[in-house]
């Protein structure tokens, strides 16, 4: 079994709980937290059972007994703190969406590679056996030739103070939710989009409250996606081919991990994809295996760049009302 790394949490973000609770058998991997406030860091460390608390992110990065950091900062801070963490010699798991700026994402991977460090974008859903099985079924021709994809992620974001309503921190529905839809379409297509077009509805301080898009993939595969902070909770990923249809009704969290395949006559086959470990545990193990040199991380440079290029192209398209090549 791969030796666990000593992890530090960069911030006291809410999402930390998913990582901290991911694998009770490896709880010792969590050794420190850094917060903008020492008081908050200390209270957090006491509550979560973490050995050390630092009153700034810089101090966490200077901790010699931290090998890797998990960055759960607001989106607009991901690149800055990824660069600083890599400069400090730490492996980095940075939350999704890494960034809508492909040049900045490339600069982060350049630095990681130069330092021999692992950097990965935290698309936990991609590590779940459900996602791997869905891709495998499409590749094996379980639905014939792939023709169309549809991805959806929405819920109602009621708190007007949530940072996801702020332009400066790179909020917006496409960033927060649509990044999963892009990831879902790219994963099942097994390719990068050639051309995209998007439309948005604004909310908050002008960020996108809802976003819909069309993505054209090689091989005449068309994908549509919709994400929203202003609609009922709904998660879905569907692939339609010449011989059948594949559907995940809980693609992003995998709490009901079943891949449904319906053939041309309407006959349904359900592929159960149970996993003893959840997505968050699997993404931590993946980064640790990569850091140990056992295998490349499942989500490396190419994937993060594909995400960033598509996000950038979609925002450019929504601004210009024209199709854009990522
Ligand atoms: N993979 C998933 O399942 C998943 C789920 C939810 C969110 N996420 C991602 O995780 C990231 C964090 O989301 P979250 O909802 O957990 O965030 P959050 O609870 O709002 O926490 C963000 C943390 O960043 C720090 N921070 C630094 N500057 C800040 C500022 N100007 N405003 C607000 N916070 C600031 C704060 O920590 P200190 O006060 O301690 O410094 C804060 O606790 C986002 O990128 C999001 O997309 C991923």
XYZ file of C-alpha atoms and ligand atoms in Angstrom:
374
model
C 0.000 0.000 0.000
C 1.245 3.514 -0.839
C 2.596 5.433 2.168
C 0.293 8.313 3.027
C 1.546 11.871 2.651
C 1.373 14.419 5.457
C -1.368 16.809 4.320
C -2.114 20.407 5.253
C -5.439 22.115 4.684
C -5.022 25.538 3.147
C -8.060 27.317 4.671
C -10.945 26.211 6.858
C -13.303 25.769 3.881
C -16.566 23.870 4.276
C -15.494 21.346 1.639
C -12.600 20.245 3.889
C -15.075 18.034 5.771
C -15.526 15.805 2.720
C -11.775 15.250 2.555
C -11.259 14.908 6.310
C -14.022 12.311 6.497
C -12.970 10.484 3.340
C -11.058 7.570 4.812
C -11.009 6.974 8.600
C -8.246 4.375 8.116
C -5.874 7.146 6.922
C -6.816 9.920 9.304
C -3.165 10.400 10.278
C -2.512 11.936 6.845
C -4.089 15.218 8.083
C -1.441 17.056 10.106
C -2.097 20.815 9.858
C -4.419 23.635 8.875
C -3.641 27.206 7.841
C -6.168 30.015 8.043
C -6.095 33.796 7.636
C -6.874 33.887 11.367
C -4.800 32.019 13.972
C -7.797 31.884 16.291
C -9.892 30.247 13.581
C -7.090 27.821 12.694
C -6.674 26.800 16.345
C -10.384 26.297 16.921
C -10.616 24.329 13.664
C -7.612 22.127 14.527
C -9.092 21.393 17.961
C -12.493 20.523 16.491
C -11.115 18.306 13.712
C -8.298 16.693 15.710
C -5.462 18.198 13.641
C -2.029 18.346 15.301
C -0.957 21.846 14.135
C -2.639 25.204 13.397
C -1.072 28.090 11.466
C -2.309 31.672 11.437
C -1.540 32.273 7.767
C -1.354 30.287 4.538
C 2.352 31.254 4.273
C 3.060 29.613 7.645
C 1.326 26.428 6.570
C 3.469 26.346 3.427
C 6.618 26.890 5.525
C 5.771 23.877 7.735
C 8.510 21.303 6.933
C 6.289 18.466 8.156
C 3.694 19.054 5.457
C 4.261 17.188 2.159
C 1.053 18.096 0.321
C -1.649 20.719 0.550
C -5.329 20.621 -0.258
C -6.485 24.004 -1.591
C -10.185 24.630 -0.969
C -10.043 28.404 -1.476
C -12.541 30.447 -3.514
C -11.931 29.854 -7.234
C -10.166 33.163 -7.905
C -7.403 32.263 -5.403
C -6.563 28.793 -6.762
C -3.728 29.745 -9.119
C -1.956 32.144 -6.750
C -1.848 29.632 -3.891
C -1.047 26.669 -6.111
C 2.042 28.527 -7.351
C 3.049 29.452 -3.789
C 2.538 25.883 -2.550
C 4.601 24.431 -5.393
C 7.327 27.037 -4.747
C 7.348 25.804 -1.151
C 7.898 22.223 -2.380
C 4.421 20.821 -1.645
C 2.342 18.504 -3.802
C -1.011 20.148 -4.549
C -4.601 18.976 -4.829
C -6.481 22.107 -5.925
C -10.250 22.299 -5.947
C -12.313 22.490 -9.079
C -12.510 24.597 -11.123
C -8.747 25.151 -11.110
C -8.980 28.249 -13.314
C -10.618 29.551 -16.499
C -7.172 30.855 -17.631
C -5.310 28.161 -19.610
C -2.001 30.092 -19.570
C -2.056 30.225 -15.754
C -2.924 26.541 -15.481
C -0.022 25.722 -17.822
C 2.337 27.855 -15.704
C 1.339 25.879 -12.594
C 2.024 22.546 -14.314
C 5.352 23.889 -15.658
C 6.392 24.660 -12.106
C 5.132 21.322 -10.725
C 7.048 19.412 -13.393
C 10.216 21.467 -12.856
C 10.053 20.689 -9.117
C 9.068 17.030 -9.489
C 5.793 17.625 -7.638
C 2.311 16.279 -8.295
C -0.457 18.751 -9.099
C -4.046 17.653 -9.698
C -7.446 19.315 -10.085
C -9.896 17.867 -7.579
C -12.587 16.445 -9.868
C -13.372 13.706 -7.379
C -16.186 12.265 -9.531
C -13.666 11.099 -12.138
C -12.077 8.671 -9.659
C -15.281 6.803 -8.858
C -15.755 3.364 -10.514
C -19.080 4.686 -11.855
C -17.305 7.280 -14.025
C -14.682 4.767 -15.161
C -17.387 2.216 -16.078
C -19.462 4.784 -17.982
C -16.465 5.769 -20.095
C -15.556 2.113 -20.651
C -19.109 1.245 -21.794
C -19.146 4.117 -24.303
C -15.687 3.101 -25.566
C -16.736 -0.554 -25.928
C -19.730 0.449 -28.070
C -22.450 -0.424 -25.535
C -24.619 2.336 -27.072
C -23.255 2.022 -30.634
C -21.591 5.092 -32.122
C -21.716 8.052 -29.739
C -23.819 10.904 -31.172
C -24.965 13.163 -28.337
C -24.251 14.028 -24.723
C -26.167 15.996 -22.140
C -24.952 17.086 -18.712
C -26.890 18.935 -16.027
C -26.058 20.325 -12.555
C -28.346 22.768 -10.759
C -29.509 23.762 -7.305
C -30.829 26.905 -5.625
C -28.089 29.084 -4.104
C -30.088 31.134 -1.640
C -27.326 32.908 0.377
C -26.695 36.313 -1.275
C -23.342 36.561 0.610
C -21.954 33.330 -0.881
C -18.650 33.983 -2.716
C -20.036 32.148 -5.730
C -22.065 35.290 -6.496
C -18.823 37.359 -6.764
C -17.010 38.131 -10.001
C -13.723 38.997 -8.247
C -13.473 35.520 -6.722
C -14.397 33.870 -10.053
C -17.857 32.802 -8.980
C -20.683 31.881 -11.339
C -22.694 28.784 -12.183
C -20.445 27.656 -15.035
C -17.389 27.827 -12.765
C -19.037 26.110 -9.805
C -21.382 23.593 -11.446
C -20.873 23.729 -15.201
C -17.247 22.681 -14.781
C -18.603 19.217 -13.823
C -20.819 19.200 -16.930
C -17.815 20.086 -19.113
C -15.778 17.386 -17.387
C -18.605 14.872 -17.898
C -18.932 15.616 -21.618
C -15.156 15.632 -22.202
C -14.799 12.345 -20.319
C -17.545 10.460 -22.161
C -16.534 11.942 -25.528
C -12.917 10.961 -24.791
C -11.857 14.135 -26.605
C -11.654 17.913 -26.406
C -14.402 20.095 -27.930
C -13.599 21.674 -31.324
C -16.123 24.484 -31.039
C -18.434 25.754 -28.303
C -21.199 28.293 -27.884
C -22.809 29.508 -24.691
C -25.597 31.670 -23.331
C -25.955 32.905 -19.785
C -28.357 34.625 -17.402
C -26.756 36.933 -14.838
C -27.215 37.151 -11.061
C -25.278 38.254 -7.974
C -22.862 41.043 -8.882
C -23.052 40.106 -12.582
C -21.788 36.508 -12.544
C -23.677 33.854 -14.474
C -26.568 32.489 -12.397
C -27.421 30.046 -15.194
C -25.427 28.889 -18.201
C -26.328 26.657 -21.150
C -23.941 25.558 -23.864
C -23.416 23.465 -26.955
C -20.064 21.708 -27.435
C -19.051 20.138 -30.738
C -16.633 17.211 -30.386
C -14.665 15.405 -33.116
C -16.630 12.700 -34.920
C -19.825 14.768 -35.138
C -20.612 14.320 -31.449
C -22.756 17.162 -30.085
C -23.074 17.907 -26.382
C -25.377 20.211 -24.467
C -25.043 21.297 -20.872
C -27.044 23.355 -18.432
C -26.059 24.531 -14.973
C -27.826 26.912 -12.628
C -27.880 28.447 -9.146
C -31.549 29.252 -9.724
C -33.275 25.932 -10.400
C -34.275 22.810 -8.549
C -31.531 20.381 -7.508
C -30.839 18.097 -10.442
C -27.792 16.085 -11.512
C -27.599 14.082 -14.740
C -25.215 12.834 -17.398
C -26.596 11.153 -20.524
C -24.915 9.740 -23.634
C -26.991 8.808 -26.674
C -25.639 6.603 -29.448
C -26.814 4.861 -32.584
C -27.810 1.727 -30.628
C -28.725 2.883 -27.140
C -28.584 5.378 -24.329
C -26.433 5.539 -21.199
C -27.466 7.504 -18.134
C -26.048 8.398 -14.725
C -28.573 10.017 -12.434
C -25.981 10.825 -9.745
C -22.837 11.363 -11.815
C -21.022 13.965 -9.709
C -21.315 12.510 -6.210
C -21.789 8.819 -6.960
C -24.008 8.198 -3.961
C -26.214 5.972 -6.146
C -23.516 4.523 -8.409
C -25.399 2.843 -11.239
C -24.800 3.171 -14.964
C -28.097 2.607 -16.794
C -27.912 1.418 -20.404
C -31.114 1.283 -22.435
C -30.969 -0.398 -25.829
C -32.912 0.545 -28.972
C -35.861 -1.647 -27.910
C -36.100 -0.019 -24.494
C -34.508 -2.889 -22.545
C -32.678 -1.534 -19.488
C -29.435 -2.960 -18.072
C -28.172 -1.530 -14.803
C -24.433 -1.709 -14.137
C -23.894 -1.353 -10.375
C -20.590 0.276 -9.495
C -20.184 -0.083 -5.735
C -16.965 1.196 -4.226
C -15.649 0.557 -0.717
C -13.995 3.969 -0.918
C -15.794 7.134 -1.991
C -14.592 9.630 -4.596
C -12.748 11.877 -2.130
C -10.750 8.978 -0.674
C -9.949 7.760 -4.171
C -8.673 11.176 -5.309
C -6.381 11.422 -2.261
C -5.053 7.907 -2.888
C -4.521 8.780 -6.551
C -2.363 11.784 -5.732
C -0.404 9.835 -3.129
C 0.282 7.018 -5.609
C 1.493 9.587 -8.156
C 3.714 11.259 -5.555
C 5.191 7.836 -4.744
C 5.990 7.389 -8.452
C 3.633 4.406 -8.826
C 1.593 5.885 -11.696
C 0.686 9.282 -13.149
C -2.197 11.063 -11.497
C -5.493 10.359 -13.274
C -6.098 14.106 -13.642
C -2.963 15.847 -14.813
C -1.948 18.724 -17.069
C -3.927 17.693 -20.171
C -7.175 17.349 -18.291
C -6.839 20.622 -16.370
C -5.914 22.470 -19.560
C -8.878 20.950 -21.402
C -11.146 22.206 -18.636
C -9.613 25.694 -18.575
C -9.719 26.094 -22.373
C -13.368 25.058 -22.504
C -14.361 27.369 -19.642
C -12.545 30.291 -21.289
C -14.108 29.586 -24.687
C -17.600 29.335 -23.216
C -17.332 32.664 -21.404
C -15.932 34.247 -24.592
C -18.819 32.828 -26.587
C -21.446 34.049 -24.131
C -19.882 37.527 -24.301
C -19.704 37.646 -28.110
C -22.783 35.525 -28.958
C -20.573 33.655 -31.410
C -19.132 30.148 -31.493
C -15.553 29.880 -30.209
C -12.846 27.239 -30.771
C -11.222 26.416 -27.383
N -15.221 18.800 -5.003
C -16.311 19.131 -4.330
O -17.156 18.298 -4.016
C -16.522 20.565 -3.941
C -17.642 20.911 -3.176
C -17.767 22.221 -2.739
C -16.828 23.174 -3.100
N -15.768 22.823 -3.880
C -14.750 23.815 -4.256
O -13.979 24.084 -3.085
C -13.629 25.454 -3.041
C -14.099 26.025 -1.716
O -15.500 25.908 -1.603
P -16.236 26.007 -0.177
O -17.672 26.127 -0.450
O -15.773 24.953 0.738
O -15.681 27.440 0.312
P -15.893 28.215 1.665
O -16.547 27.372 2.692
O -16.478 29.532 1.299
O -14.394 28.390 2.170
C -13.411 29.043 1.476
C -12.298 29.333 2.471
O -11.352 30.143 1.806
C -10.787 31.059 2.742
N -10.812 32.397 2.144
C -9.731 33.139 1.829
N -10.080 34.304 1.293
C -11.429 34.320 1.255
C -12.373 35.281 0.818
N -12.010 36.462 0.296
N -13.675 34.985 0.948
C -14.065 33.795 1.448
N -13.208 32.838 1.873
C -11.901 33.118 1.800
C -11.553 30.943 4.050
O -10.727 30.228 4.968
P -9.958 30.934 6.189
O -10.906 31.939 6.730
O -9.694 29.806 7.088
O -8.696 31.545 5.642
C -12.761 30.104 3.696
O -13.114 29.216 4.725
C -14.224 26.097 -4.288
O -13.246 26.146 -5.305
C -15.333 25.128 -4.698
O -15.579 25.143 -6.096
C -15.600 21.530 -4.289
